[in-house]
Short mmCIF file of C-alpha atoms and ligand atoms in Angstrom, two decimals:
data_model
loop_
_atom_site.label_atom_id
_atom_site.label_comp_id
_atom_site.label_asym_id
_atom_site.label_seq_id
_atom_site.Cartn_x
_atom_site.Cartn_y
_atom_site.Cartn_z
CA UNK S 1 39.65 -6.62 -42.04
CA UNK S 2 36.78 -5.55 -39.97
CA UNK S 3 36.33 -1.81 -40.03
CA UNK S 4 35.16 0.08 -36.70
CA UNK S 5 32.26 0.98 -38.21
CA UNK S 6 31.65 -2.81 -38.39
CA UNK S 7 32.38 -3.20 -35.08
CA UNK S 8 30.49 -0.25 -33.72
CA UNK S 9 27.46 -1.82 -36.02
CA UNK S 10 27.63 -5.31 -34.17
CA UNK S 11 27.57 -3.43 -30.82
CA UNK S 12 24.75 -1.25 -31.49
CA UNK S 13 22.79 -4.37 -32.76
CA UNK S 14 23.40 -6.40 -29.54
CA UNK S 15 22.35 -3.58 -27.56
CA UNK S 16 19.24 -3.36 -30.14
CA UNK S 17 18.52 -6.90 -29.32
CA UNK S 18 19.21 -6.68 -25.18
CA UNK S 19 17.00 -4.08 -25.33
CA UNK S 20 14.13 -5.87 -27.16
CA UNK S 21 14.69 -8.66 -24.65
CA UNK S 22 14.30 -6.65 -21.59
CA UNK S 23 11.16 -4.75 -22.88
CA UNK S 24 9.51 -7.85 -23.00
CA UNK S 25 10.36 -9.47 -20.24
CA UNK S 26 9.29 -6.10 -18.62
CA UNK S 27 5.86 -6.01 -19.93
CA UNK S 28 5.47 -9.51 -19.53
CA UNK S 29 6.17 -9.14 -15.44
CA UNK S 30 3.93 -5.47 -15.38
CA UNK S 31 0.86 -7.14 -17.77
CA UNK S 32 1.01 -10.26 -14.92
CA UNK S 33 0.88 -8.05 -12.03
CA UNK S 34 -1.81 -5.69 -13.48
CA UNK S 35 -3.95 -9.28 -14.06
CA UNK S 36 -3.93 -9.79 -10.34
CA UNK S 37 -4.16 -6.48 -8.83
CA UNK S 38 -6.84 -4.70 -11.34
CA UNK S 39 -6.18 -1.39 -11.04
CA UNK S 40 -4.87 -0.94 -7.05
CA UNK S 41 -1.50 -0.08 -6.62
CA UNK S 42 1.87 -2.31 -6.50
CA UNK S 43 5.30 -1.40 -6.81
CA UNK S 44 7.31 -2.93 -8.95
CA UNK S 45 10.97 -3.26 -8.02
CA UNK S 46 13.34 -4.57 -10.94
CA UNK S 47 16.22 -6.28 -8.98
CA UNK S 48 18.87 -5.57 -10.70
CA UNK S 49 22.24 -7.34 -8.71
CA UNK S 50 24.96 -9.23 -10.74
CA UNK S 51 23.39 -7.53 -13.53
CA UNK S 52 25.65 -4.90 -15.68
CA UNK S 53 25.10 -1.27 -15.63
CA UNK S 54 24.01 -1.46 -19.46
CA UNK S 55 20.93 -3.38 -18.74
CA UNK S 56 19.97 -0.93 -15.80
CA UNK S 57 20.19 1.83 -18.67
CA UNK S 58 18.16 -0.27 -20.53
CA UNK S 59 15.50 -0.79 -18.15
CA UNK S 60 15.56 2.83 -17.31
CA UNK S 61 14.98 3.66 -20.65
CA UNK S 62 11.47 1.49 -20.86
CA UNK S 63 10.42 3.46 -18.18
CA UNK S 64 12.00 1.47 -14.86
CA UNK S 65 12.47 3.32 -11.87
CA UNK S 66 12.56 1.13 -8.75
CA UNK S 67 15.98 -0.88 -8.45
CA UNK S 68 17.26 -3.43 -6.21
CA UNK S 69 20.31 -4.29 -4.90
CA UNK S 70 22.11 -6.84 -2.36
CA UNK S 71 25.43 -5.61 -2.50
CA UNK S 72 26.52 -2.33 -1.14
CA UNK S 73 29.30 -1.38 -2.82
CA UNK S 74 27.76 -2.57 -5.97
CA UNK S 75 25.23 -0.22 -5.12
CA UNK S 76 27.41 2.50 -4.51
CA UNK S 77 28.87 2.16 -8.20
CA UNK S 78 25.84 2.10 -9.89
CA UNK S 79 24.02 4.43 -7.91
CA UNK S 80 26.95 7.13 -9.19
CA UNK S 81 26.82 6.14 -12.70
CA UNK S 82 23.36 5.81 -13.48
CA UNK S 83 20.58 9.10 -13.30
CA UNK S 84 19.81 10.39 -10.01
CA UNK S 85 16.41 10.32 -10.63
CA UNK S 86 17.04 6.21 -9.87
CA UNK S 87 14.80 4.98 -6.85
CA UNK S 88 17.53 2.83 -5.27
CA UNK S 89 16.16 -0.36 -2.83
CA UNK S 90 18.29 -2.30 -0.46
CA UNK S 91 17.68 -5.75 -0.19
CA UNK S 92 20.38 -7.14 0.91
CA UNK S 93 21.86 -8.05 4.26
CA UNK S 94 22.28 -5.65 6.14
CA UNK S 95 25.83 -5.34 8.28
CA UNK S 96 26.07 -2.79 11.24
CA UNK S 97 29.44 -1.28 10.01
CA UNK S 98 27.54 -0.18 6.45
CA UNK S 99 25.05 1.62 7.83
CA UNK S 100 26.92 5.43 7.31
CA UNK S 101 28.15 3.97 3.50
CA UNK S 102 24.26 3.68 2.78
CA UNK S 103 22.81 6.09 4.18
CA UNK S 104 25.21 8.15 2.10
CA UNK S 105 23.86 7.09 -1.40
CA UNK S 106 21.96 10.24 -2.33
CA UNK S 107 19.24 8.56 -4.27
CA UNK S 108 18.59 5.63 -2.15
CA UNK S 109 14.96 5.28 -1.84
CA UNK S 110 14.31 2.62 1.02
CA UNK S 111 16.05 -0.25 2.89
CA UNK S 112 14.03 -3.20 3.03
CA UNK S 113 15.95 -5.29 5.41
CA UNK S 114 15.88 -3.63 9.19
CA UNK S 115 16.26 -6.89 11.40
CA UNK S 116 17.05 -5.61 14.80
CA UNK S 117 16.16 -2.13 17.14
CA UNK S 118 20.19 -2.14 17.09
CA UNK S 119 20.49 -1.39 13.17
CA UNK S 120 17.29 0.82 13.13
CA UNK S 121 19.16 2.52 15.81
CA UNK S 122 22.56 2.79 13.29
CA UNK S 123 20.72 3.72 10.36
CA UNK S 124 18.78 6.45 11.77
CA UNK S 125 22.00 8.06 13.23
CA UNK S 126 23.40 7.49 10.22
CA UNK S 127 20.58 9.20 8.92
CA UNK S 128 21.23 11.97 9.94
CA UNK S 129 22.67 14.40 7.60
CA UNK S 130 19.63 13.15 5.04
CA UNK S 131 17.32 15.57 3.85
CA UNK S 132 14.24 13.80 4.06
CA UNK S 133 13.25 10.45 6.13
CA UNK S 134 14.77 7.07 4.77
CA UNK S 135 12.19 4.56 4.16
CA UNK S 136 12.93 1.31 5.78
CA UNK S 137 11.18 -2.05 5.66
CA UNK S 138 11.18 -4.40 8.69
CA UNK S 139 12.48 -7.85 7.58
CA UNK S 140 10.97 -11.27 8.99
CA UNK S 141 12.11 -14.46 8.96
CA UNK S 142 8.63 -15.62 8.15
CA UNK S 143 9.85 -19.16 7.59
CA UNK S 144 11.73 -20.41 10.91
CA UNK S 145 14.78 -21.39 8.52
CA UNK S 146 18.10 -20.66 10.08
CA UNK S 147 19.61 -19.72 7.24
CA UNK S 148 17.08 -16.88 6.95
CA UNK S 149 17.97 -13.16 7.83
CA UNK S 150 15.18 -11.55 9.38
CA UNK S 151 13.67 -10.67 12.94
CA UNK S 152 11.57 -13.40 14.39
CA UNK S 153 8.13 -12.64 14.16
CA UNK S 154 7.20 -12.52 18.02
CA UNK S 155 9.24 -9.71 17.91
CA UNK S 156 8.18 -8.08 15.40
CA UNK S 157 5.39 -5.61 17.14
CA UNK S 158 7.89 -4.03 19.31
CA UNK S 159 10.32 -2.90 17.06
CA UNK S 160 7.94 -1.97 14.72
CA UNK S 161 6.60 0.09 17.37
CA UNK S 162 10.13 1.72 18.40
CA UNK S 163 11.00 2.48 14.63
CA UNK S 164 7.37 4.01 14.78
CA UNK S 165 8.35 6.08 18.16
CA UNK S 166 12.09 6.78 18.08
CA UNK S 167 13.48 7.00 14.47
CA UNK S 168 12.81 10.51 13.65
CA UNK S 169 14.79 9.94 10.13
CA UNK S 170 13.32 7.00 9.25
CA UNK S 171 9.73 6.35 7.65
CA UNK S 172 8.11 3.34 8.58
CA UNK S 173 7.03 1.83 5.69
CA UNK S 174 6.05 -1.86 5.99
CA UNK S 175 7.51 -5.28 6.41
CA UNK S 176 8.91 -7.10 4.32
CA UNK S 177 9.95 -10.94 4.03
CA UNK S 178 11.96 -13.71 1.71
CA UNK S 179 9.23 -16.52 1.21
CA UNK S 180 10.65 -20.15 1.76
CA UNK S 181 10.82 -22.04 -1.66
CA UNK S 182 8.91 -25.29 -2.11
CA UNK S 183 7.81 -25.05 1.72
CA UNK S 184 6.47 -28.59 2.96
CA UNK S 185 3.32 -27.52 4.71
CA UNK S 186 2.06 -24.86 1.28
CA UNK S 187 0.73 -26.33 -1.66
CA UNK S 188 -1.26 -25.45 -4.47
CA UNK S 189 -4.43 -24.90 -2.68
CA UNK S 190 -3.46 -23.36 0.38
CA UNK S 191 -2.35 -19.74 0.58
CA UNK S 192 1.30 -19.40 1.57
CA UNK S 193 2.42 -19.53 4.83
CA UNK S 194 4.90 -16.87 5.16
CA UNK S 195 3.06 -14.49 3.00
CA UNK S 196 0.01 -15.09 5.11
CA UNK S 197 2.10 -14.64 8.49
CA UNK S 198 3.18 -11.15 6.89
CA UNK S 199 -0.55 -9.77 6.15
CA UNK S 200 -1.06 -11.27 9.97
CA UNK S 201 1.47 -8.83 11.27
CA UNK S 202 0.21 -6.22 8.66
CA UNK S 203 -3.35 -6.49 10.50
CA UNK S 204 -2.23 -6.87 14.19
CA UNK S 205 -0.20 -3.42 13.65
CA UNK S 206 -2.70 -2.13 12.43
CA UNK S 207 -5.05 -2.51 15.08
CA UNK S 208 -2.48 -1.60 18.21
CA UNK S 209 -1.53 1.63 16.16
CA UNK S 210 -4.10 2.33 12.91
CA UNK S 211 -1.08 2.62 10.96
CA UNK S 212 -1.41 0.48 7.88
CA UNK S 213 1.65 -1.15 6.58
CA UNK S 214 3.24 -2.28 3.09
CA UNK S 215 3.83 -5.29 2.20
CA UNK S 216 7.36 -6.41 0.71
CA UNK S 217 6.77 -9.84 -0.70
CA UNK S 218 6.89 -11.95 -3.60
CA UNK S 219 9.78 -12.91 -6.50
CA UNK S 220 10.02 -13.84 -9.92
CA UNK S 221 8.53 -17.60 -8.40
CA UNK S 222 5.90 -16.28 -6.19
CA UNK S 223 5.02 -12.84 -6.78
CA UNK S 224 1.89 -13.86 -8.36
CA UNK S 225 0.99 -15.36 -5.20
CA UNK S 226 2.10 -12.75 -3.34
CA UNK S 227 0.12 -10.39 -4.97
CA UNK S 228 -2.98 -12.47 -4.00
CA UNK S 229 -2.36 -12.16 -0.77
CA UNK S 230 -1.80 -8.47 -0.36
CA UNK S 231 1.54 -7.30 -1.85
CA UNK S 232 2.10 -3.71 -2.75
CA UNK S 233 6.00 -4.24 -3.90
CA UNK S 234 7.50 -6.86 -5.35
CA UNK S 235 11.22 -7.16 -5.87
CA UNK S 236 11.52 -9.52 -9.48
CA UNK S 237 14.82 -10.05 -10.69
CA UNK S 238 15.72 -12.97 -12.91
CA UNK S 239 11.98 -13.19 -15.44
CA UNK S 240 13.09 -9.33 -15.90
CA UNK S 241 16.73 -9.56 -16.80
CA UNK S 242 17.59 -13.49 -16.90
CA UNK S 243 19.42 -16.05 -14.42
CA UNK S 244 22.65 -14.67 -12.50
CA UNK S 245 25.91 -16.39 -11.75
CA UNK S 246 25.24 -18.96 -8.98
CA UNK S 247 26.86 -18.40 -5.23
CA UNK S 248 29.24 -20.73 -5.91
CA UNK S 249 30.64 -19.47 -9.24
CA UNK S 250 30.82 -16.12 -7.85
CA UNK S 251 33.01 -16.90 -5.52
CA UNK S 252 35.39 -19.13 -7.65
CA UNK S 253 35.37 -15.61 -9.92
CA UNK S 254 36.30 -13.82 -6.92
CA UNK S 255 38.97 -16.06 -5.24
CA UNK S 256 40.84 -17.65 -8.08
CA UNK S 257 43.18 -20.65 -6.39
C1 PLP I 1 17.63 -11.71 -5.44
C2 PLP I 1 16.47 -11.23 -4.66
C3 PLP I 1 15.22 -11.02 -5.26
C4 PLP I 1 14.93 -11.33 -6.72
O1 PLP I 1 14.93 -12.71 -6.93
P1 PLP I 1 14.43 -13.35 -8.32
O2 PLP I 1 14.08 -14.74 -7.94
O3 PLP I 1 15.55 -13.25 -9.25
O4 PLP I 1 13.25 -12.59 -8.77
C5 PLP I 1 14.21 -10.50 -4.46
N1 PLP I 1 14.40 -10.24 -3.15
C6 PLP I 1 15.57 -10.44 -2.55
C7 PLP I 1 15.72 -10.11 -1.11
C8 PLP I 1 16.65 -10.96 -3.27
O5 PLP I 1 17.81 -11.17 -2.65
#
């Protein structure tokens, strides 16, 4: 027979050892950023989707604030059963008819993936009954791939400029993009391509308006990199809490035949 307070033991251990894990993937990721950026500032977001509540706690615990997510109503759940004092980013795609849902998560700290005047338009509207401005990132699709949500970056200027001018609930905070893995035309001694188009945009902004812009750019493969190039967040998921269930297993765990 194994008594409860067995049982209880065996829990408490695991947690003990999730724990340990996380820590030190943690300082690990904040100890390699710190190398790079010497003493300016970078925030680091812990992205945190597909991953269970627990190791949110976890994180939180070590001292974690920023957390990202792809999935709204994931989001939503977590958001309510974690603190408040959570700094919530979306990263995710962002769909027209969720803009109300999201704008409604108290403790939602920015949205990183404006593509389009139209859904700057919805979210600031949906905005509305906020207390203070949303933060919102402009998303470009830096690398030309199809597959690739993001506005292109010709047209990037001029809705920077109308979130700048006519989304008086939303705080224009920078741009942010996805880079392209393995891309052709970057290698080791050339600075990447879609980071560098970023800083570009970054700078030409700057000049037309003398606003300067964040930059949104680099993962657990490139954030390194990124930071090289001018990052102030960086949104590292899998060297902080471990791989995550492929595409294509989610969705045989979601539609069982
Ligand atoms: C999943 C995701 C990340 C984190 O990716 P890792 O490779 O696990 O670090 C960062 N940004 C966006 C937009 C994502 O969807």
């Amino acid at each position: 027979m194994i008594s409860s307070g067995e049982v209880k033991e065996e829990k408490q251990n695991e947690i003990d050892k999730r724990k340990k894990e996380i820590e030190e993937k943690l300082s690990d990721v904040k100890r390699r950023i710190e190398t790079i950026i010497q003493g300016k500032q970078a925030r680091l977001v812990a992205v945190s989707k597909l991953k269970p509540i627990s190791d949110i706690r976890l994180a939180y615990e070590l001292g974690q604030r920023h957390f990202g997510e792809n999935y709204l109503q994931e989001l939503a759940e977590k958001s309510e059963k974690l603190p408040s004092d959570i700094q919530w980013h979306f990263i995710g795609t962002l769909q027209s008819n969720k803009c109300k849902m999201l704008a409604g998560i108290p403790n939602l700290w920015a949205v990183e993936t404006i593509d389009s005047i139209k859904k700057a338009d919805l979210m600031n509207k949906a905005c509305a009954s906020r207390d203070d401005k949303l933060k919102v990132f402009l998303q470009v699709n830096t690398s030309g791939e199809e597959s690739k949500s993001g506005i292109e970056p010709g047209e990037c200027l001029e809705v920077l400029n109308y979130i700048q001018d006519n989304c008086n609930k939303l705080e224009l905070m920078g741009l942010m993009t996805i880079g392209a893995p393995n891309r052709d035309d970057s290698n080791e001694s050339q600075p990447n391509p879609d980071f560098m188009l970023l800083k570009n945009l970054k700078e030409e902004f700057k000049n037309v308006r003398g606003i300067e812009l964040e930059l949104s750019m680099g993962m657990s493969d490139d954030f390194e990199e990124a930071l090289k190039l001018g990052a102030t967040n960086v949104r590292i998921g899998s060297t902080i809490f471990g791989s995550r269930p492929s595409k294509q297993e989610l969705k045989q765990d979601k539609c069982p035949s």
